[in-house]
Coordinates of C-alpha atoms in Angstrom, one line a residue:
M1 CA -61.9 -47.1 42.5
D2 CA -59.6 -47.0 45.5
Q3 CA -60.2 -50.7 46.0
F4 CA -59.2 -51.4 42.4
A5 CA -56.1 -49.3 42.7
S6 CA -55.0 -51.2 45.7
I7 CA -55.5 -54.7 44.3
P8 CA -52.1 -56.4 44.2
F9 CA -50.9 -57.4 40.7
L10 CA -47.6 -59.3 40.3
G11 CA -46.5 -58.4 43.8
Q12 CA -47.3 -54.6 43.8
P13 CA -50.5 -52.5 44.0
M14 CA -52.3 -51.9 40.7
W15 CA -51.9 -48.2 41.0
M16 CA -48.2 -48.5 40.7
W17 CA -48.5 -50.4 37.5
L18 CA -50.9 -47.9 36.1
V19 CA -48.6 -45.0 37.0
F20 CA -45.8 -46.7 35.2
L21 CA -47.8 -47.7 32.1
G22 CA -49.3 -44.3 31.9
L23 CA -45.9 -42.6 31.9
V24 CA -44.6 -45.0 29.2
A25 CA -47.7 -44.2 27.0
V26 CA -47.2 -40.5 27.4
L27 CA -43.5 -40.8 26.6
L28 CA -44.2 -42.8 23.4
A29 CA -46.9 -40.4 22.3
F30 CA -44.6 -37.4 22.9
D31 CA -41.7 -39.1 21.1
L32 CA -43.6 -40.0 18.0
G33 CA -46.1 -37.1 17.8
I34 CA -43.8 -34.2 18.7
L35 CA -40.1 -35.0 18.9
N36 CA -39.9 -37.0 15.7
R37 CA -42.8 -36.0 13.5
G38 CA -41.8 -36.6 9.9
S39 CA -38.7 -38.1 8.4
R40 CA -35.5 -36.3 9.4
E41 CA -32.1 -37.3 10.6
I42 CA -31.5 -37.2 14.3
G43 CA -28.2 -35.5 14.9
I44 CA -25.6 -36.3 17.5
R45 CA -26.4 -33.3 19.7
R46 CA -30.1 -34.1 19.8
S47 CA -29.6 -37.8 20.4
L48 CA -27.2 -37.0 23.3
G49 CA -29.9 -34.7 24.8
L50 CA -32.6 -37.3 24.4
S51 CA -30.3 -40.0 25.9
A52 CA -29.7 -37.7 28.9
F53 CA -33.4 -37.1 29.2
Y54 CA -34.3 -40.8 29.3
M55 CA -31.5 -41.6 31.6
T56 CA -32.6 -38.9 34.0
L57 CA -36.2 -40.1 33.8
G58 CA -35.2 -43.7 34.5
L59 CA -33.1 -42.6 37.5
A60 CA -36.0 -40.4 38.8
F61 CA -38.4 -43.4 38.6
G62 CA -35.9 -45.2 40.7
G63 CA -36.3 -42.5 43.3
F64 CA -40.1 -43.1 43.1
V65 CA -39.5 -46.8 43.7
W66 CA -37.2 -46.0 46.6
L67 CA -39.9 -43.7 48.3
E68 CA -42.8 -46.2 47.7
L69 CA -41.1 -49.6 48.2
G70 CA -38.0 -48.8 50.4
R71 CA -34.3 -48.6 50.1
Q72 CA -33.5 -52.1 49.1
A73 CA -36.1 -52.0 46.2
G74 CA -34.6 -48.7 45.0
I75 CA -31.1 -50.1 44.9
E76 CA -32.3 -53.3 43.1
Y77 CA -34.1 -51.2 40.6
L78 CA -31.1 -49.0 40.0
T79 CA -28.8 -52.1 39.6
G80 CA -31.2 -53.7 37.1
F81 CA -31.5 -50.4 35.2
I82 CA -27.7 -50.1 34.9
V83 CA -27.2 -53.7 33.9
E84 CA -29.9 -53.5 31.2
K85 CA -28.6 -50.2 29.9
S86 CA -25.1 -51.7 29.6
L87 CA -26.4 -54.8 27.8
A88 CA -28.3 -52.6 25.4
M89 CA -25.1 -51.1 24.2
D90 CA -24.2 -54.4 22.7
N91 CA -27.6 -54.3 20.9
V92 CA -26.6 -51.0 19.4
F93 CA -23.9 -52.7 17.3
V94 CA -26.3 -55.3 15.9
I95 CA -28.9 -52.6 15.0
A96 CA -26.2 -50.6 13.2
M97 CA -25.2 -53.7 11.3
I98 CA -28.8 -54.4 10.3
F99 CA -29.4 -50.8 9.1
G100 CA -26.1 -50.8 7.1
Y101 CA -26.9 -54.1 5.4
L102 CA -30.4 -53.1 4.4
A103 CA -29.2 -49.5 3.5
I104 CA -31.8 -47.8 5.7
P105 CA -31.1 -44.0 5.6
R106 CA -30.5 -42.3 9.0
E107 CA -33.6 -40.2 8.5
L108 CA -35.8 -43.3 8.4
Q109 CA -34.1 -45.3 11.1
H110 CA -36.0 -43.6 14.0
R111 CA -39.3 -44.9 12.6
V112 CA -38.1 -48.5 12.6
L113 CA -36.7 -48.2 16.1
F114 CA -39.9 -46.6 17.4
W115 CA -42.1 -49.5 16.3
G116 CA -39.3 -51.9 17.4
I117 CA -39.5 -50.5 20.9
L118 CA -43.3 -51.0 21.0
G119 CA -42.8 -54.6 20.1
V120 CA -40.0 -54.9 22.7
I121 CA -42.4 -53.6 25.4
V122 CA -44.9 -56.4 24.6
L123 CA -42.3 -59.1 24.2
R124 CA -40.5 -58.3 27.4
A125 CA -43.8 -58.2 29.3
I126 CA -44.5 -61.8 28.1
M127 CA -41.0 -63.0 29.0
I128 CA -40.8 -61.3 32.4
G129 CA -44.4 -62.4 33.3
A130 CA -43.5 -66.0 32.4
G131 CA -40.2 -65.8 34.3
A132 CA -41.8 -64.3 37.4
A133 CA -44.4 -67.1 37.4
L134 CA -41.7 -69.8 37.1
V135 CA -39.5 -68.3 39.8
T136 CA -42.5 -68.0 42.1
E137 CA -43.7 -71.5 41.5
Y138 CA -40.3 -73.2 41.3
A139 CA -37.5 -71.6 43.3
W140 CA -34.9 -73.8 41.6
V141 CA -35.5 -71.9 38.3
L142 CA -33.5 -69.0 39.7
Y143 CA -30.5 -71.3 39.9
V144 CA -31.0 -72.3 36.3
F145 CA -31.0 -68.6 35.4
A146 CA -27.8 -68.1 37.4
A147 CA -26.0 -71.1 35.9
F148 CA -27.0 -69.9 32.4
L149 CA -25.6 -66.4 33.1
V150 CA -22.3 -67.9 34.2
F151 CA -22.1 -70.1 31.2
T152 CA -23.0 -67.2 28.8
G153 CA -20.4 -64.9 30.4
I154 CA -17.7 -67.5 30.1
R155 CA -18.6 -68.2 26.5
M156 CA -18.5 -64.4 25.7
L157 CA -15.1 -64.2 27.3
W158 CA -13.6 -66.9 25.1
A159 CA -15.5 -66.3 21.9
G160 CA -14.0 -63.9 19.4
D161 CA -15.7 -60.9 17.9
H162 CA -17.0 -62.5 14.7
E163 CA -19.4 -60.3 12.6
P164 CA -22.3 -62.4 11.5
D165 CA -23.2 -62.8 7.8
L166 CA -26.7 -61.3 7.6
S167 CA -27.2 -62.7 4.1
R168 CA -27.3 -66.2 5.7
N169 CA -29.5 -65.2 8.6
P170 CA -32.3 -67.8 8.7
V171 CA -34.9 -65.2 9.9
L172 CA -34.1 -62.9 6.9
R173 CA -34.2 -65.8 4.5
F174 CA -37.5 -67.0 5.9
S175 CA -39.0 -63.5 5.6
R176 CA -37.9 -63.2 2.0
R177 CA -39.6 -66.5 1.2
L178 CA -42.8 -65.6 3.2
F179 CA -43.2 -62.1 1.8
R180 CA -42.7 -60.4 -1.6
V181 CA -40.1 -57.8 -0.9
T182 CA -39.3 -54.7 -2.9
D183 CA -35.8 -53.9 -4.0
E184 CA -36.2 -50.2 -3.0
L185 CA -37.5 -48.2 -0.1
H186 CA -40.9 -46.5 -0.2
G187 CA -40.4 -43.7 2.3
E188 CA -41.5 -44.6 5.8
R189 CA -43.8 -47.4 4.6
F190 CA -43.4 -51.0 5.8
F191 CA -45.8 -52.4 3.1
V192 CA -46.8 -51.2 -0.3
H193 CA -48.8 -52.4 -3.3
V194 CA -46.8 -53.0 -6.4
P195 CA -47.7 -54.5 -9.9
D196 CA -47.2 -58.2 -10.2
P197 CA -44.6 -58.8 -13.0
Q198 CA -46.7 -61.5 -14.6
T199 CA -50.3 -60.4 -14.2
G200 CA -50.0 -56.7 -13.7
R201 CA -52.3 -56.7 -10.7
L202 CA -51.4 -54.8 -7.6
R203 CA -50.0 -57.1 -4.9
R204 CA -49.0 -56.3 -1.3
A205 CA -45.2 -56.3 -0.8
A206 CA -42.9 -55.7 2.2
T207 CA -40.1 -53.1 2.0
P208 CA -36.6 -53.3 3.4
M209 CA -38.0 -51.2 6.3
F210 CA -40.1 -54.2 7.4
L211 CA -37.2 -56.6 7.1
A212 CA -35.1 -54.3 9.4
L213 CA -38.0 -54.2 11.9
V214 CA -38.3 -58.0 11.9
L215 CA -34.5 -58.5 12.4
I216 CA -34.4 -55.9 15.2
E217 CA -37.3 -57.6 17.1
V218 CA -35.6 -61.0 16.7
A219 CA -32.3 -59.6 17.9
D220 CA -34.0 -58.1 21.0
V221 CA -35.5 -61.5 21.8
I222 CA -32.1 -63.1 21.6
F223 CA -30.6 -60.3 23.9
A224 CA -33.5 -60.7 26.3
V225 CA -32.5 -64.3 26.8
D226 CA -29.4 -62.9 28.6
S227 CA -30.8 -59.7 30.1
V228 CA -34.0 -61.0 31.6
P229 CA -32.3 -63.8 33.7
A230 CA -29.7 -61.2 34.7
I231 CA -32.2 -59.0 36.3
F232 CA -34.1 -61.9 37.9
A233 CA -30.7 -62.8 39.5
I234 CA -30.7 -59.3 41.0
T235 CA -34.4 -59.2 42.1
T236 CA -37.4 -61.5 41.7
D237 CA -39.9 -58.6 42.1
A238 CA -41.6 -58.5 38.7
Y239 CA -42.4 -54.8 39.0
L240 CA -38.7 -53.9 39.5
V241 CA -37.6 -56.3 36.7
Y242 CA -40.1 -54.9 34.2
T243 CA -39.8 -51.2 35.0
S244 CA -36.0 -51.3 35.0
N245 CA -36.0 -53.1 31.7
I246 CA -38.5 -50.8 30.0
F247 CA -36.9 -47.6 31.2
A248 CA -33.5 -48.8 29.9
I249 CA -35.0 -49.7 26.6
L250 CA -37.0 -46.5 26.1
G251 CA -33.7 -44.6 25.7
L252 CA -32.3 -47.3 23.3
R253 CA -33.2 -45.3 20.2
A254 CA -31.6 -42.1 21.3
L255 CA -28.6 -44.2 22.6
Y256 CA -28.2 -45.7 19.1
F257 CA -28.0 -42.4 17.3
A258 CA -25.5 -41.1 20.0
L259 CA -23.2 -44.2 20.0
A260 CA -23.5 -45.7 16.5
A261 CA -20.6 -43.5 15.2
I262 CA -18.3 -44.2 18.1
L263 CA -18.9 -47.9 18.9
H264 CA -15.2 -48.6 18.1
R265 CA -14.3 -46.7 21.3
F266 CA -15.9 -49.4 23.4
A267 CA -13.9 -52.3 22.0
Y268 CA -13.6 -54.0 25.3
L269 CA -17.1 -53.5 26.6
K270 CA -18.1 -57.0 25.6
Q271 CA -15.5 -58.5 27.9
A272 CA -16.7 -56.3 30.8
L273 CA -20.3 -57.4 30.1
A274 CA -19.1 -61.0 30.1
V275 CA -17.5 -60.5 33.6
L276 CA -20.7 -58.8 34.8
L277 CA -22.9 -61.8 33.7
V278 CA -20.5 -64.2 35.5
F279 CA -20.7 -62.0 38.6
I280 CA -24.5 -61.7 38.6
G281 CA -25.0 -65.4 38.1
G282 CA -22.2 -66.4 40.5
K283 CA -23.5 -64.3 43.4
V284 CA -26.6 -66.4 43.6
F285 CA -24.5 -69.5 44.4
V286 CA -22.1 -67.5 46.6
A287 CA -25.0 -66.3 48.7
D288 CA -26.1 -69.8 49.3
L289 CA -22.6 -70.9 50.0
F290 CA -22.3 -68.4 52.9
G291 CA -25.8 -68.9 54.1
L292 CA -27.0 -65.5 53.0
D293 CA -30.5 -64.7 51.7
K294 CA -28.8 -62.7 48.9
V295 CA -25.7 -60.6 48.4
P296 CA -26.4 -57.2 49.9
P297 CA -27.8 -54.9 47.1
E298 CA -25.2 -52.2 47.9
W299 CA -22.4 -54.6 47.0
S300 CA -24.1 -55.7 43.8
L301 CA -24.6 -52.1 42.7
G302 CA -21.1 -51.1 43.6
I303 CA -19.4 -54.1 41.9
T304 CA -21.7 -53.7 38.8
V305 CA -20.7 -50.0 38.4
A306 CA -17.0 -50.9 39.0
I307 CA -16.9 -53.6 36.3
L308 CA -18.6 -51.5 33.7
A309 CA -16.5 -48.4 34.5
A310 CA -13.3 -50.5 34.2
G311 CA -14.4 -51.9 30.9
M312 CA -15.4 -48.6 29.4
G313 CA -12.4 -46.8 30.8
Y314 CA -10.0 -49.4 29.5
S315 CA -11.7 -49.3 26.1
V316 CA -11.4 -45.6 25.7
W317 CA -7.8 -45.7 26.8
R318 CA -6.8 -48.5 24.4
T319 CA -8.5 -46.8 21.4
R320 CA -7.3 -43.3 22.1
N321 CA -4.8 -43.4 19.2
S322 CA -7.4 -44.5 16.7
A323 CA -10.0 -41.8 17.6
A324 CA -8.4 -39.2 15.4
A325 CA -8.0 -41.6 12.5
M326 CA -11.6 -42.7 12.7
A327 CA -12.8 -39.1 12.8
E328 CA -10.8 -38.2 9.7
Q329 CA -12.2 -41.2 7.9
A330 CA -15.8 -40.3 8.9
M331 CA -15.2 -36.9 7.3
R332 CA -14.4 -38.6 4.0
D333 CA -17.0 -41.4 4.0
P334 CA -20.8 -40.9 3.9
A335 CA -22.8 -41.6 7.0
P336 CA -23.6 -45.3 7.6
G337 CA -26.8 -46.3 5.9
R338 CA -27.0 -43.1 3.9
L339 CA -26.2 -44.9 0.5
A340 CA -26.9 -48.5 -0.4
P341 CA -23.9 -50.5 -1.5
E342 CA -23.8 -51.1 -5.2
G343 CA -26.1 -54.0 -6.2
R344 CA -27.7 -54.1 -2.8
S345 CA -30.3 -51.4 -2.5
G346 CA -32.7 -53.8 -0.9
L347 CA -33.7 -57.4 -0.8
S348 CA -35.9 -59.1 -3.3

């Protein structure tokens, strides 16, 4: 047993992977089986508490990494965790838009996000495993990742904030053609059996809950195209890349319920994330230019925190006058996703 635990897997002993995976399994079971049993709305106070819990747990795991793998590994994990957590905030806006379009009530949203996170854990494992294999086999792939991050950051800086039209989303349109979809929700169920209008026989049909799950999974894959290369530009250790990713994502559901109502206060966060991507990609080339193995991890962590703090601080300062108006409007309007817009209770 001791020999198995010490077998190296993707650069680290097997026992470290087992500790991580066991902890994730316990958290998911605790979340679904105890914290969120049944359909009920997650309030702001509870979501903030859960966000703080997952944030503390992610930082504590960074302490475990520091003790087992050393100071540099601990700093690289922490930098990756902060970067992924920040990029996830952009994902929150997309999730809110999907739930609003499909009219998923707040008390059902946590179920979609839970199963969405399970899918994300598997998809990120595949993407990170493939990325680690490529970087190990072909060192030049890291420069491709870095150039892609610089390009993406510049594109984000110059692109305007255009809200996509979900009715024209190709994934949504394909799902509607592939599955029979009900017009209404059926509680927490993703699939139901409904009578066929022509034959009267029961046929399997998807619900808007399933469409929301599909769209969220696809959105995460798109976001991972940015976030995975970003962390590989920080460290090529697959253990640090995957664990920092997953611990940041585990708190995404709680983060969504905490931030969905105040996203307007972070109006300039996207610009800060764009600058961050340019920095992360650019430092790979700068290190080579000055003959360094890599930019010191302390510098990377400090500059990352400074960029994000500046973006969030500037956003809050610029939107300070609109906060009161938004709060007053929220008191008059129903919660997002609580009621379906007229004529769009679901998709058929």
